[in-house]
């Protein structure tokens, strides 16, 4: 099963993708995580995208398409994938269609997570993640079960993203409205677009997604 999670920054795409990865054995393909890994490794690509990412703008389509094509090519063992943060522009959506057609793969669902924009700022401001395994948490809504210890890997170091600053979040929301929202009609026309209420609590959103995927 191959699915896309779509929604503005802070909608909970990463959190739900990790859930689906564990529950259904699908591989999470997050272009944001891939770019952050490139930056951490100090690669030429990482250095190239650093300033654009921290400002909250989108990285160019050719870089992103190249990055995701390699990952889709390299997938083995998983029962399918969850795209999280890709595609984010119409040219990316079109490139994805070409990649899938070449591999004889299809998209089973594109799930839009709708959210109230005012709440997003608060959600994003409280986000942090485990420096070791990337598990995501929130100061108010999703704290680790044991204070200061990651539920998943037991790590004790946590990080906050530079682009979660309010100035960068405003630019990211604008990029979503201007560049990403136009792909919704693209998928609606294909008959694969479904919507869940991203404002519900994490388990409820998860249940709504599983119901769509026929796994409830
Ligand atoms: P995310 O973790 O999905 O919020 O992505 C973090 C940042 O990485 C974005 O604000 C962009 O700068 C960049 N990025 C991630 N995915 C894409 C994409 N599909 N297209 C363009 N830029 C992206």
mmCIF file of C-alpha atoms and ligand atoms in Angstrom:
data_model
loop_
_atom_site.group_PDB
_atom_site.id
_atom_site.type_symbol
_atom_site.label_atom_id
_atom_site.label_comp_id
_atom_site.label_asym_id
_atom_site.label_seq_id
_atom_site.Cartn_x
_atom_site.Cartn_y
_atom_site.Cartn_z
ATOM 1 C CA UNK A 1 0.000 0.000 0.000
ATOM 2 C CA UNK A 2 1.375 3.393 -1.002
ATOM 3 C CA UNK A 3 -0.025 6.539 0.531
ATOM 4 C CA UNK A 4 0.654 10.262 0.793
ATOM 5 C CA UNK A 5 0.017 12.295 3.930
ATOM 6 C CA UNK A 6 -0.700 15.898 3.018
ATOM 7 C CA UNK A 7 -1.188 18.888 5.264
ATOM 8 C CA UNK A 8 0.412 22.097 6.462
ATOM 9 C CA UNK A 9 3.427 22.084 8.785
ATOM 10 C CA UNK A 10 2.327 20.945 12.229
ATOM 11 C CA UNK A 11 -0.654 18.935 10.935
ATOM 12 C CA UNK A 12 0.849 15.772 12.427
ATOM 13 C CA UNK A 13 2.051 14.056 9.231
ATOM 14 C CA UNK A 14 5.304 12.837 10.782
ATOM 15 C CA UNK A 15 3.591 11.530 13.918
ATOM 16 C CA UNK A 16 0.992 9.597 11.919
ATOM 17 C CA UNK A 17 3.563 8.337 9.413
ATOM 18 C CA UNK A 18 5.621 6.831 12.261
ATOM 19 C CA UNK A 19 2.477 5.180 13.652
ATOM 20 C CA UNK A 20 1.616 3.642 10.293
ATOM 21 C CA UNK A 21 5.187 2.524 9.841
ATOM 22 C CA UNK A 22 5.000 0.563 13.083
ATOM 23 C CA UNK A 23 1.447 -0.734 12.715
ATOM 24 C CA UNK A 24 1.364 -1.637 9.026
ATOM 25 C CA UNK A 25 5.022 -2.207 8.155
ATOM 26 C CA UNK A 26 5.041 0.633 5.638
ATOM 27 C CA UNK A 27 8.213 2.695 5.110
ATOM 28 C CA UNK A 28 8.020 6.371 6.040
ATOM 29 C CA UNK A 29 9.640 8.501 3.348
ATOM 30 C CA UNK A 30 9.996 12.016 4.740
ATOM 31 C CA UNK A 31 11.840 14.462 2.502
ATOM 32 C CA UNK A 32 12.241 16.801 5.505
ATOM 33 C CA UNK A 33 13.961 14.018 7.493
ATOM 34 C CA UNK A 34 16.165 13.170 4.490
ATOM 35 C CA UNK A 35 17.255 16.794 4.151
ATOM 36 C CA UNK A 36 17.913 17.088 7.893
ATOM 37 C CA UNK A 37 20.046 13.923 7.695
ATOM 38 C CA UNK A 38 22.024 15.468 4.813
ATOM 39 C CA UNK A 39 22.620 18.565 6.927
ATOM 40 C CA UNK A 40 23.687 16.538 9.939
ATOM 41 C CA UNK A 41 26.178 14.604 7.820
ATOM 42 C CA UNK A 42 27.658 17.891 6.525
ATOM 43 C CA UNK A 43 27.250 16.813 2.873
ATOM 44 C CA UNK A 44 27.417 19.304 -0.024
ATOM 45 C CA UNK A 45 23.664 18.889 -0.477
ATOM 46 C CA UNK A 46 23.095 19.525 3.231
ATOM 47 C CA UNK A 47 25.080 22.758 3.087
ATOM 48 C CA UNK A 48 23.268 23.842 -0.046
ATOM 49 C CA UNK A 49 19.759 23.527 1.431
ATOM 50 C CA UNK A 50 20.517 24.804 4.939
ATOM 51 C CA UNK A 51 19.645 28.498 4.552
ATOM 52 C CA UNK A 52 16.508 27.846 2.480
ATOM 53 C CA UNK A 53 15.202 25.348 5.047
ATOM 54 C CA UNK A 54 15.909 27.514 8.068
ATOM 55 C CA UNK A 55 14.083 30.404 6.415
ATOM 56 C CA UNK A 56 11.040 28.147 5.975
ATOM 57 C CA UNK A 57 11.114 28.160 2.171
ATOM 58 C CA UNK A 58 10.868 25.193 -0.159
ATOM 59 C CA UNK A 59 13.963 23.482 -1.551
ATOM 60 C CA UNK A 60 14.001 23.348 -5.381
ATOM 61 C CA UNK A 61 11.973 20.647 -7.129
ATOM 62 C CA UNK A 62 14.969 19.071 -8.934
ATOM 63 C CA UNK A 63 16.853 18.453 -5.657
ATOM 64 C CA UNK A 64 13.790 16.953 -3.988
ATOM 65 C CA UNK A 65 12.796 14.775 -6.929
ATOM 66 C CA UNK A 66 16.319 13.343 -7.170
ATOM 67 C CA UNK A 67 16.332 12.635 -3.425
ATOM 68 C CA UNK A 68 13.001 10.819 -3.380
ATOM 69 C CA UNK A 69 13.670 8.879 -6.592
ATOM 70 C CA UNK A 70 16.733 7.293 -4.959
ATOM 71 C CA UNK A 71 14.688 6.262 -1.906
ATOM 72 C CA UNK A 72 11.812 4.805 -3.878
ATOM 73 C CA UNK A 73 14.340 2.882 -5.983
ATOM 74 C CA UNK A 74 16.083 1.582 -2.882
ATOM 75 C CA UNK A 75 12.956 0.329 -1.099
ATOM 76 C CA UNK A 76 13.115 -3.306 -0.173
ATOM 77 C CA UNK A 77 11.180 -5.339 2.324
ATOM 78 C CA UNK A 78 8.515 -2.773 3.217
ATOM 79 C CA UNK A 79 4.904 -3.459 2.285
ATOM 80 C CA UNK A 80 4.694 -0.042 0.670
ATOM 81 C CA UNK A 81 5.436 3.538 1.643
ATOM 82 C CA UNK A 82 4.009 6.617 3.294
ATOM 83 C CA UNK A 83 5.152 9.846 1.714
ATOM 84 C CA UNK A 84 5.393 12.546 4.373
ATOM 85 C CA UNK A 85 6.173 16.076 3.154
ATOM 86 C CA UNK A 86 6.350 15.068 -0.505
ATOM 87 C CA UNK A 87 5.006 16.041 -2.998
ATOM 88 C CA UNK A 88 4.769 19.718 -2.083
ATOM 89 C CA UNK A 89 4.358 21.279 -5.545
ATOM 90 C CA UNK A 90 2.496 20.335 -8.719
ATOM 91 C CA UNK A 91 5.772 19.526 -10.588
ATOM 92 C CA UNK A 92 6.714 17.174 -7.700
ATOM 93 C CA UNK A 93 3.305 15.465 -7.912
ATOM 94 C CA UNK A 94 3.738 15.003 -11.651
ATOM 95 C CA UNK A 95 7.277 13.653 -11.197
ATOM 96 C CA UNK A 96 5.973 11.195 -8.592
ATOM 97 C CA UNK A 97 3.363 9.921 -11.036
ATOM 98 C CA UNK A 98 6.083 9.284 -13.610
ATOM 99 C CA UNK A 99 8.288 7.462 -11.060
ATOM 100 C CA UNK A 100 5.413 5.256 -9.916
ATOM 101 C CA UNK A 101 4.346 4.479 -13.483
ATOM 102 C CA UNK A 102 7.915 3.437 -14.352
ATOM 103 C CA UNK A 103 7.952 1.020 -11.423
ATOM 104 C CA UNK A 104 4.423 -0.249 -12.010
ATOM 105 C CA UNK A 105 3.313 1.093 -8.617
ATOM 106 C CA UNK A 106 0.136 2.976 -7.745
ATOM 107 C CA UNK A 107 -1.089 5.344 -5.059
ATOM 108 C CA UNK A 108 -3.777 3.847 -2.835
ATOM 109 C CA UNK A 109 -4.734 7.038 -1.005
ATOM 110 C CA UNK A 110 -3.785 10.662 -0.547
ATOM 111 C CA UNK A 111 -4.840 11.704 2.935
ATOM 112 C CA UNK A 112 -5.273 15.379 3.645
ATOM 113 C CA UNK A 113 -4.971 16.302 7.328
ATOM 114 C CA UNK A 114 -7.004 19.454 7.878
ATOM 115 C CA UNK A 115 -6.116 21.792 10.742
ATOM 116 C CA UNK A 116 -7.011 25.146 12.173
ATOM 117 C CA UNK A 117 -4.174 27.522 11.291
ATOM 118 C CA UNK A 118 -4.336 29.438 14.575
ATOM 119 C CA UNK A 119 -3.709 26.193 16.473
ATOM 120 C CA UNK A 120 -0.755 25.294 14.280
ATOM 121 C CA UNK A 121 1.487 27.985 15.676
ATOM 122 C CA UNK A 122 0.958 26.639 19.221
ATOM 123 C CA UNK A 123 1.427 23.059 18.076
ATOM 124 C CA UNK A 124 4.644 23.826 16.260
ATOM 125 C CA UNK A 125 6.062 26.035 19.012
ATOM 126 C CA UNK A 126 5.920 23.096 21.465
ATOM 127 C CA UNK A 127 7.443 20.435 19.210
ATOM 128 C CA UNK A 128 10.612 18.552 19.968
ATOM 129 C CA UNK A 129 12.058 15.205 18.971
ATOM 130 C CA UNK A 130 14.500 12.573 20.133
ATOM 131 C CA UNK A 131 17.997 13.331 18.827
ATOM 132 C CA UNK A 132 18.680 9.601 18.542
ATOM 133 C CA UNK A 133 15.655 8.044 16.797
ATOM 134 C CA UNK A 134 13.609 11.076 15.699
ATOM 135 C CA UNK A 135 10.457 10.155 17.683
ATOM 136 C CA UNK A 136 8.337 13.292 17.978
ATOM 137 C CA UNK A 137 6.929 14.868 21.146
ATOM 138 C CA UNK A 138 5.139 18.018 22.272
ATOM 139 C CA UNK A 139 5.440 20.111 25.443
ATOM 140 C CA UNK A 140 1.661 20.082 26.044
ATOM 141 C CA UNK A 141 0.097 17.285 23.986
ATOM 142 C CA UNK A 142 2.561 14.426 23.822
ATOM 143 C CA UNK A 143 5.280 14.319 26.463
ATOM 144 C CA UNK A 144 7.546 11.273 26.886
ATOM 145 C CA UNK A 145 6.070 8.827 29.437
ATOM 146 C CA UNK A 146 9.170 9.259 31.595
ATOM 147 C CA UNK A 147 10.301 12.866 31.758
ATOM 148 C CA UNK A 148 13.465 13.402 29.721
ATOM 149 C CA UNK A 149 13.598 9.833 28.342
ATOM 150 C CA UNK A 150 12.530 8.855 24.808
ATOM 151 C CA UNK A 151 9.670 6.281 24.867
ATOM 152 C CA UNK A 152 11.009 4.577 21.751
ATOM 153 C CA UNK A 153 14.788 4.293 22.163
ATOM 154 C CA UNK A 154 15.490 5.435 25.725
ATOM 155 C CA UNK A 155 17.601 8.370 24.452
ATOM 156 C CA UNK A 156 17.988 11.374 26.740
ATOM 157 C CA UNK A 157 18.827 14.051 24.212
ATOM 158 C CA UNK A 158 16.096 16.020 22.459
ATOM 159 C CA UNK A 159 16.193 18.641 19.715
ATOM 160 C CA UNK A 160 13.992 21.452 18.419
ATOM 161 C CA UNK A 161 13.946 22.500 14.766
ATOM 162 C CA UNK A 162 15.359 25.883 13.686
ATOM 163 C CA UNK A 163 12.442 26.322 11.284
ATOM 164 C CA UNK A 164 9.902 25.937 14.098
ATOM 165 C CA UNK A 165 10.565 29.583 15.080
ATOM 166 C CA UNK A 166 7.356 31.656 14.589
ATOM 167 C CA UNK A 167 8.916 33.793 11.761
ATOM 168 C CA UNK A 168 9.854 30.671 9.784
ATOM 169 C CA UNK A 169 6.509 28.995 10.541
ATOM 170 C CA UNK A 170 4.645 31.926 8.926
ATOM 171 C CA UNK A 171 6.720 31.485 5.755
ATOM 172 C CA UNK A 172 6.166 27.701 5.786
ATOM 173 C CA UNK A 173 2.390 28.205 6.072
ATOM 174 C CA UNK A 174 2.480 30.654 3.176
ATOM 175 C CA UNK A 175 4.499 28.151 1.110
ATOM 176 C CA UNK A 176 1.842 25.524 1.887
ATOM 177 C CA UNK A 177 -0.993 27.815 0.771
ATOM 178 C CA UNK A 178 0.737 29.024 -2.375
ATOM 179 C CA UNK A 179 2.677 25.981 -3.562
ATOM 180 C CA UNK A 180 1.291 22.849 -1.906
ATOM 181 C CA UNK A 181 -2.484 23.421 -1.650
ATOM 182 C CA UNK A 182 -2.733 23.460 -5.492
ATOM 183 C CA UNK A 183 -1.927 19.737 -5.538
ATOM 184 C CA UNK A 184 -5.183 18.936 -3.680
ATOM 185 C CA UNK A 185 -7.354 19.388 -6.814
ATOM 186 C CA UNK A 186 -4.794 17.302 -8.745
ATOM 187 C CA UNK A 187 -5.427 14.302 -6.483
ATOM 188 C CA UNK A 188 -9.142 15.033 -6.072
ATOM 189 C CA UNK A 189 -9.482 14.739 -9.856
ATOM 190 C CA UNK A 190 -7.786 11.329 -9.698
ATOM 191 C CA UNK A 191 -10.340 10.175 -7.093
ATOM 192 C CA UNK A 192 -7.746 9.263 -4.425
ATOM 193 C CA UNK A 193 -8.052 12.253 -2.070
ATOM 194 C CA UNK A 194 -9.464 11.611 1.426
ATOM 195 C CA UNK A 195 -9.666 13.997 4.376
ATOM 196 C CA UNK A 196 -9.200 13.481 8.114
ATOM 197 C CA UNK A 197 -9.632 15.905 10.987
ATOM 198 C CA UNK A 198 -6.059 16.708 11.978
ATOM 199 C CA UNK A 199 -7.307 18.600 15.054
ATOM 200 C CA UNK A 200 -8.488 15.417 16.772
ATOM 201 C CA UNK A 201 -6.125 13.748 19.243
ATOM 202 C CA UNK A 202 -3.294 11.593 17.912
ATOM 203 C CA UNK A 203 -5.061 8.234 18.439
ATOM 204 C CA UNK A 204 -8.302 9.452 16.894
ATOM 205 C CA UNK A 205 -6.523 10.786 13.789
ATOM 206 C CA UNK A 206 -4.749 7.432 13.571
ATOM 207 C CA UNK A 207 -8.099 5.601 13.726
ATOM 208 C CA UNK A 208 -9.553 7.814 10.994
ATOM 209 C CA UNK A 209 -6.568 7.072 8.751
ATOM 210 C CA UNK A 210 -6.751 3.330 9.409
ATOM 211 C CA UNK A 211 -10.486 3.386 8.616
ATOM 212 C CA UNK A 212 -9.696 4.989 5.251
ATOM 213 C CA UNK A 213 -7.058 2.369 4.588
ATOM 214 C CA UNK A 214 -9.554 -0.361 5.463
ATOM 215 C CA UNK A 215 -7.598 -1.505 8.498
ATOM 216 C CA UNK A 216 -9.827 -0.207 11.309
HETATM 217 P P1 LIG B 1 9.276 19.118 6.822
HETATM 218 O O1 LIG B 1 10.065 18.354 7.821
HETATM 219 O O2 LIG B 1 8.463 18.243 5.905
HETATM 220 O O3 LIG B 1 8.440 20.215 7.433
HETATM 221 O O4 LIG B 1 10.342 19.847 5.867
HETATM 222 C C1 LIG B 1 11.262 20.777 6.391
HETATM 223 C C2 LIG B 1 11.805 21.656 5.290
HETATM 224 O O5 LIG B 1 12.485 20.849 4.324
HETATM 225 C C3 LIG B 1 10.751 22.417 4.467
HETATM 226 O O6 LIG B 1 10.343 23.621 5.087
HETATM 227 C C4 LIG B 1 11.515 22.660 3.178
HETATM 228 O O7 LIG B 1 12.491 23.670 3.317
HETATM 229 C C5 LIG B 1 12.264 21.344 2.998
HETATM 230 N N1 LIG B 1 11.445 20.332 2.287
HETATM 231 C C6 LIG B 1 11.016 19.115 2.762
HETATM 232 N N2 LIG B 1 10.301 18.463 1.838
HETATM 233 C C7 LIG B 1 10.254 19.265 0.745
HETATM 234 C C8 LIG B 1 9.645 19.151 -0.525
HETATM 235 N N3 LIG B 1 8.915 18.066 -0.868
HETATM 236 N N4 LIG B 1 9.816 20.185 -1.400
HETATM 237 C C9 LIG B 1 10.543 21.266 -1.084
HETATM 238 N N5 LIG B 1 11.137 21.453 0.110
HETATM 239 C C10 LIG B 1 10.995 20.465 1.034
#
